[in-house]
Short mmCIF file of C-alpha atoms and ligand atoms in Angstrom, two decimals:
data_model
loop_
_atom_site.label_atom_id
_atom_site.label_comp_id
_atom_site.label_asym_id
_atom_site.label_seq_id
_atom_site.Cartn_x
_atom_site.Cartn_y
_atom_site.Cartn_z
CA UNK A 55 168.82 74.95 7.08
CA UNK A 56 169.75 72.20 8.85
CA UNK A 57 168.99 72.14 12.64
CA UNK A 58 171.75 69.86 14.73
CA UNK A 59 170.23 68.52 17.87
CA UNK A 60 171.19 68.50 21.14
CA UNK A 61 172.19 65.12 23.35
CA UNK A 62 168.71 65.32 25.28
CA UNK A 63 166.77 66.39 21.86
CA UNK A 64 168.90 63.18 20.73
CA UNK A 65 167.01 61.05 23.60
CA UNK A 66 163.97 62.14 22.84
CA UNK A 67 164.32 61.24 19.19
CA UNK A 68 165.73 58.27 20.21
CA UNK A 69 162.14 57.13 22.18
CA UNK A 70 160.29 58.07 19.01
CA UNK A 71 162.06 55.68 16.87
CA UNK A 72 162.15 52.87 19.49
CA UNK A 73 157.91 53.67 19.79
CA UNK A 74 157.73 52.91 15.74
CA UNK A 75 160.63 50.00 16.49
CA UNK A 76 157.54 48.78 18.44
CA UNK A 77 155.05 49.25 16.35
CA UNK A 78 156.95 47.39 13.22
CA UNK A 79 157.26 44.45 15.61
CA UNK A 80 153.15 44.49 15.82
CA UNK A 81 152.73 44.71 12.86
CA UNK A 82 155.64 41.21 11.98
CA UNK A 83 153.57 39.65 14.89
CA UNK A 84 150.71 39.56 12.77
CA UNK A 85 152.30 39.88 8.83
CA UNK A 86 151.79 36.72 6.50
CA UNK A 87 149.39 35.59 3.81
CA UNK A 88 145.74 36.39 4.43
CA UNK A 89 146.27 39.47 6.19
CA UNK A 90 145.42 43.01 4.95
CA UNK A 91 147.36 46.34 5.04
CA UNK A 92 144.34 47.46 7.10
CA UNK A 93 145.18 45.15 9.83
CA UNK A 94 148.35 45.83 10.20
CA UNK A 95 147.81 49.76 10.15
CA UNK A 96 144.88 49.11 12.74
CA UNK A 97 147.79 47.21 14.70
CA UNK A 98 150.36 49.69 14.13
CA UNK A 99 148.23 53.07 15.32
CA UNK A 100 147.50 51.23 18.55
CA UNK A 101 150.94 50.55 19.35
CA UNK A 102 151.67 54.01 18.79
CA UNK A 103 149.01 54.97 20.54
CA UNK A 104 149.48 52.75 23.44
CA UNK A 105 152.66 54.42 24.08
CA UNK A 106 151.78 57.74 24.35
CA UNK A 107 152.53 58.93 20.98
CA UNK A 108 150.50 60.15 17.92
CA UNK A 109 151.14 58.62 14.15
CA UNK A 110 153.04 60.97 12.08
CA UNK A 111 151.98 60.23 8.52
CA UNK A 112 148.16 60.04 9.45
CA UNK A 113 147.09 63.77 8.17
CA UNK A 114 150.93 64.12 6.85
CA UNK A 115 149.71 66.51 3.51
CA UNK A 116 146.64 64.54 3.83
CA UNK A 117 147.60 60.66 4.08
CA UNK A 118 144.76 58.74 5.02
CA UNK A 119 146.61 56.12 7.51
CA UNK A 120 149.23 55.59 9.77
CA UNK A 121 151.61 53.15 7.79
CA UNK A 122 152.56 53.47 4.25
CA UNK A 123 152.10 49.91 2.83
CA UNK A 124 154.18 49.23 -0.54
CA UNK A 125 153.35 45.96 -2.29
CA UNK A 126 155.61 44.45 -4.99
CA UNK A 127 156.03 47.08 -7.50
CA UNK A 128 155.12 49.72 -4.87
CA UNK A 129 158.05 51.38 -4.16
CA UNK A 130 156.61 53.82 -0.99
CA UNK A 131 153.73 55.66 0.10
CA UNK A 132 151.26 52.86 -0.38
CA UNK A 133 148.03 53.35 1.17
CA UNK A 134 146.62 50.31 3.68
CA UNK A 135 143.34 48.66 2.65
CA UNK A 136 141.32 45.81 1.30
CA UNK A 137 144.32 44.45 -0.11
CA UNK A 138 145.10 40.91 1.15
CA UNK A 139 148.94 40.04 1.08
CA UNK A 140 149.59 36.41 -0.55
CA UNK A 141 152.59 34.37 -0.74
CA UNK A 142 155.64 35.89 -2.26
CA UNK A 143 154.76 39.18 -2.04
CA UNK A 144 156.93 41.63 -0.47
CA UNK A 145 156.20 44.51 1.41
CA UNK A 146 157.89 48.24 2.68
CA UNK A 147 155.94 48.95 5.78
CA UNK A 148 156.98 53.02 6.49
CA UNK A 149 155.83 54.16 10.21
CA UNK A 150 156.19 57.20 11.98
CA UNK A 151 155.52 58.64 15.39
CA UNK A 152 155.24 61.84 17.06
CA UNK A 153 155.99 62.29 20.87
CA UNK A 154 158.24 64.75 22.82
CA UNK A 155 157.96 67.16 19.80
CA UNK A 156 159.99 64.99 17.53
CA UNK A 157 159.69 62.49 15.22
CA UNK A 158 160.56 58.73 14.56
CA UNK A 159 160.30 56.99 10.64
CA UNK A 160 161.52 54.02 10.11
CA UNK A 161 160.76 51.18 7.09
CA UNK A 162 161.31 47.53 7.11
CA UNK A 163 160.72 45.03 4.09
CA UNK A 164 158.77 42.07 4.78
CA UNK A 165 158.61 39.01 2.75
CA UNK A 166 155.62 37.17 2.85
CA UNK A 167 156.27 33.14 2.80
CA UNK A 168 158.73 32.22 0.32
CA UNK A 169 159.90 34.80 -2.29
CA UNK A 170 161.41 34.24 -5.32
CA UNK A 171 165.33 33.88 -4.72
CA UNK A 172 166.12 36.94 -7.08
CA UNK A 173 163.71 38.95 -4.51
CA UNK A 174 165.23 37.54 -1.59
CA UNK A 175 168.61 38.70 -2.95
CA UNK A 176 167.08 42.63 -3.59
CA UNK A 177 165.91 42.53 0.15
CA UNK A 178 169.18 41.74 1.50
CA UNK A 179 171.53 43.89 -0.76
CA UNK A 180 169.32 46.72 -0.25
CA UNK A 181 169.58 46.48 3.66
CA UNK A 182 173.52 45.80 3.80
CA UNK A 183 173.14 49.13 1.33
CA UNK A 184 171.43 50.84 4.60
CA UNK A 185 174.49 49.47 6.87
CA UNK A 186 176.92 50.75 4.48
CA UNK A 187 175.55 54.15 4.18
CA UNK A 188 175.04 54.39 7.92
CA UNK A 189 178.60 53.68 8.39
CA UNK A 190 179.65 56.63 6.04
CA UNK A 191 177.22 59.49 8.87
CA UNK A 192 180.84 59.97 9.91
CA UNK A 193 182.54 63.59 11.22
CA UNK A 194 184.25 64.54 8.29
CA UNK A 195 182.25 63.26 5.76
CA UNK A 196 179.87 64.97 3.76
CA UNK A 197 176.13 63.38 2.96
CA UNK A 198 177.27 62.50 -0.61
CA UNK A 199 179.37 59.83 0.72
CA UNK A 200 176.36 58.07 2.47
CA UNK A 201 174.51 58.02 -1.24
CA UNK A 202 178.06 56.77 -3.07
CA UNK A 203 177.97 54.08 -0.58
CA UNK A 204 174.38 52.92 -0.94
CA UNK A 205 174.68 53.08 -4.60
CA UNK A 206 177.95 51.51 -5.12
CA UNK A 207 176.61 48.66 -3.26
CA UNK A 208 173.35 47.91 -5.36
CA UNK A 209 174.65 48.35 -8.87
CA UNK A 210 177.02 45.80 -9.00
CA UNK A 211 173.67 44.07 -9.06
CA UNK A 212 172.51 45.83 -11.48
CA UNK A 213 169.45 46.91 -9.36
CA UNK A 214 168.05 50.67 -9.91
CA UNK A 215 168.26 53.06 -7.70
CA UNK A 216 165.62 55.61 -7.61
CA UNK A 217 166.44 59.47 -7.42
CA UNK A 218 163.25 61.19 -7.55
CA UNK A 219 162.51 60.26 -3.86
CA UNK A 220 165.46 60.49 -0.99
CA UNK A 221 166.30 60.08 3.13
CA UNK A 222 166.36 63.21 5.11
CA UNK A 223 166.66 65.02 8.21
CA UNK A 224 164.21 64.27 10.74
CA UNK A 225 163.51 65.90 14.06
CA UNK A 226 160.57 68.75 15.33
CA UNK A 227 159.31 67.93 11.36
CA UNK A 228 158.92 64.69 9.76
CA UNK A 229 161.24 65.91 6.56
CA UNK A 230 163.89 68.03 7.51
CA UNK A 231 167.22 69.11 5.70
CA UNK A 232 169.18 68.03 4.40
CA UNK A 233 168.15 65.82 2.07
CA UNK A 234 169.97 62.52 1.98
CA UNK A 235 169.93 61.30 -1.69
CA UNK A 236 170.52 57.24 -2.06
CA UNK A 237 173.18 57.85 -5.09
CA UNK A 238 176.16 60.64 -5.01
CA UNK A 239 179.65 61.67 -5.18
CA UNK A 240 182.16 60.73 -2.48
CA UNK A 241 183.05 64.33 -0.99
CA UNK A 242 180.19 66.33 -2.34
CA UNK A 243 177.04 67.79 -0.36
CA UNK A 244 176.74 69.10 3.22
CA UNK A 245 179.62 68.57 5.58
CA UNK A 246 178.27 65.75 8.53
CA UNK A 247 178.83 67.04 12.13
CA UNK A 248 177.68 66.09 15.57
CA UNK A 249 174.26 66.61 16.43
CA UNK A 250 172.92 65.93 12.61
CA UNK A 251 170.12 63.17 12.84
CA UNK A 252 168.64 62.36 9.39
CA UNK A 253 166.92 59.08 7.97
CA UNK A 254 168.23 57.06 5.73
CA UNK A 255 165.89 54.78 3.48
CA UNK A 256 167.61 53.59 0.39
CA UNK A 257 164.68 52.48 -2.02
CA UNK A 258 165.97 50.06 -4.75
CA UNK A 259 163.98 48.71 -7.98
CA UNK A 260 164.82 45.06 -9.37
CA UNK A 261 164.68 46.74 -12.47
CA UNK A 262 165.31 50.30 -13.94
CA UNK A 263 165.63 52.91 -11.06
CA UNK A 264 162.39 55.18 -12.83
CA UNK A 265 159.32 55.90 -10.84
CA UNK A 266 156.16 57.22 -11.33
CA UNK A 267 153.17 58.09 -8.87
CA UNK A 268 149.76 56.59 -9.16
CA UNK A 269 146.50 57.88 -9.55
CA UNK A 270 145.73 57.95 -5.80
CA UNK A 271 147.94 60.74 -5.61
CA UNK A 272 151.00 59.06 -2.96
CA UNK A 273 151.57 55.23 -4.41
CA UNK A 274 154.87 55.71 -5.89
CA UNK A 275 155.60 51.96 -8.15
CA UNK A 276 158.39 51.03 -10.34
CA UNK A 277 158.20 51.81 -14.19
CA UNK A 278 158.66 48.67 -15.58
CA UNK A 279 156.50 46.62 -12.59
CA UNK A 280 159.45 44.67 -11.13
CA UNK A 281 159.26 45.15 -7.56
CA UNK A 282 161.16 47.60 -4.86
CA UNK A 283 162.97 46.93 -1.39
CA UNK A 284 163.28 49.82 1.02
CA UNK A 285 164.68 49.82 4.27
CA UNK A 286 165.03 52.73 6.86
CA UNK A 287 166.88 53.61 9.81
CA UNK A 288 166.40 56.82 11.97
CA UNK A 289 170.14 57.74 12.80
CA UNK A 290 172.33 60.18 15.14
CA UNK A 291 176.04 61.85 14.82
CA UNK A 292 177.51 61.40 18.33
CA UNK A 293 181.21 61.78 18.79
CA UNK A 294 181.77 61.36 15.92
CA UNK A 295 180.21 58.84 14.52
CA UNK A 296 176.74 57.11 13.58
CA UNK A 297 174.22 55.82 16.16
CA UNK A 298 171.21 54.19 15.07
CA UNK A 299 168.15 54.88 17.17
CA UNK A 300 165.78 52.51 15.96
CA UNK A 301 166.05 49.20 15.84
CA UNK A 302 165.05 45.92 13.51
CA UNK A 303 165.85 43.63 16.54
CA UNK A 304 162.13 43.84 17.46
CA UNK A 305 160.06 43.06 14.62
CA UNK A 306 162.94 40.28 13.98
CA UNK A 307 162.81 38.61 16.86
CA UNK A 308 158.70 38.43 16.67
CA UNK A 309 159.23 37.05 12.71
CA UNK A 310 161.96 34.42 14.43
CA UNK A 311 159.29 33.53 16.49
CA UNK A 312 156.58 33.01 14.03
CA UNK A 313 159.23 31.56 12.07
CA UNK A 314 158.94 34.28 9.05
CA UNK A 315 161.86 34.57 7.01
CA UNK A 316 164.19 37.38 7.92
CA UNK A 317 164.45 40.29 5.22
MG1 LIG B 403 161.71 58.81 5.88
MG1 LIG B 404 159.77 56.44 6.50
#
């Protein structure tokens, strides 16, 4: 069942995402080679924190943290840790926070120093994929169109785009319906209308689109090892048409300012 908000539920969703914009652009004050996934979830909780909010994902089904750090081949859910990011790596970095009785999750890729150019080209193709889709949350519309235009974006790359994990509706719970797939038909699935607010996080593999989930019970890497690019926006239906409450400008301006590249 899908629950379609109201224009104050709307606001309040709206702070949520701009409380884990925040807390992304802690986390690209500190990002870069020598620093640990610990660090920047340590970073990350007190932002959240700091704001009057509690992290979603820490307790979420029993995650550990309050980021989910995804390294390389990691496609999502990575847990943070002892692991020290290097120099071309790339990284998802998933937050969420809970204030207000509703929820914010948002995702940004972050390249660490200089990536190799074929990486650098995943990163961007998979965000304009995110643009694309969001501009598709249209009245009229149904949710299939978003995933046709996300996918129909990507494979002319011949990137993979993987199925077994998808956006979704997002409000009073972290994963609401419906479920907003990353591939589809133009036309098909539920019809979008004012009020719907859903996440969508297109997760694309250099290589084949398969998955698989590790040992630790949430890591979720590529089949083949090549490595993954997911970025995530918390959106709105008003009037018509797609708002995006969260924001990127934040953690980009503090990676201008460090002078990180730009994902
Ligand atoms: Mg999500
Ligand atoms: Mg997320």
């Amino acid at each position: 069942m899908i629950y379609l908000k109201t224009a104050e539920e709307i606001e309040l969703l709206r702070e949520s995402a701009l409380i884990v914009s925040k807390s992304l652009a802690q986390v690209a004050s500190i990002i870069g080679p020598g620093v640990t996934t610990a660090q920047l979830d340590k970073i990350a909780e007190e932002c959240i924190r700091d704001n009057g909010a509690t992290p979603t994902f820490k307790g979420y089904q029993g995650f550990p943290a309050t980021l989910c750090t995804s390294v390389n081949e990691q496609v999502v859910h990575g847990i943070p840790g002892k692991y020290v990011l290097k120099e071309g790596d790339v990284i998802s970095v998933d937050c969420g926070a809970y204030k207000n009785g509703f929820h914010g999750d948002h995702a940004y890729s972050f390249q660490i120093g200089e990536v190799k150019h074929e990486v650098k080209k995943l990163l961007s193709a998979t965000k304009e994929s995110l643009y694309l889709g969001i501009k598709q949350a249209t009245l009229g519309n149904r949710i299939g169109d978003i995933g046709f235009a996300v996918q129909n974006h990507v494979q002319q790359f011949g990137y993979g785009v993987v199925r077994d994990l998808t956006g979704h509706g997002l409000g009073r719970d972290l994963h609401e319906d419906p479920s907003v797939p990353n591939y589809g038909k133009r036309g098909r699935g539920a019809k979008i209308q004012n009020g719907l607010v859903i996440a969508i996080e297109p997760m694309i593999n250099l290589g084949v689109k398969d998955v698989y989930q590790k040992d630790d019970g949430w890591t979720i890497v590529t089949y083949d090892g090549k490595p993954s690019a997911h970025f995530e926006h918390d959106i709105a239906v008003v009037d018509g048409k797609a708002v995006i409450l969260s924001t990127f400008d934040y953690l980009e301006e503090e990676l201008r300012k460090r002078g990180c590249p730009i994902s």
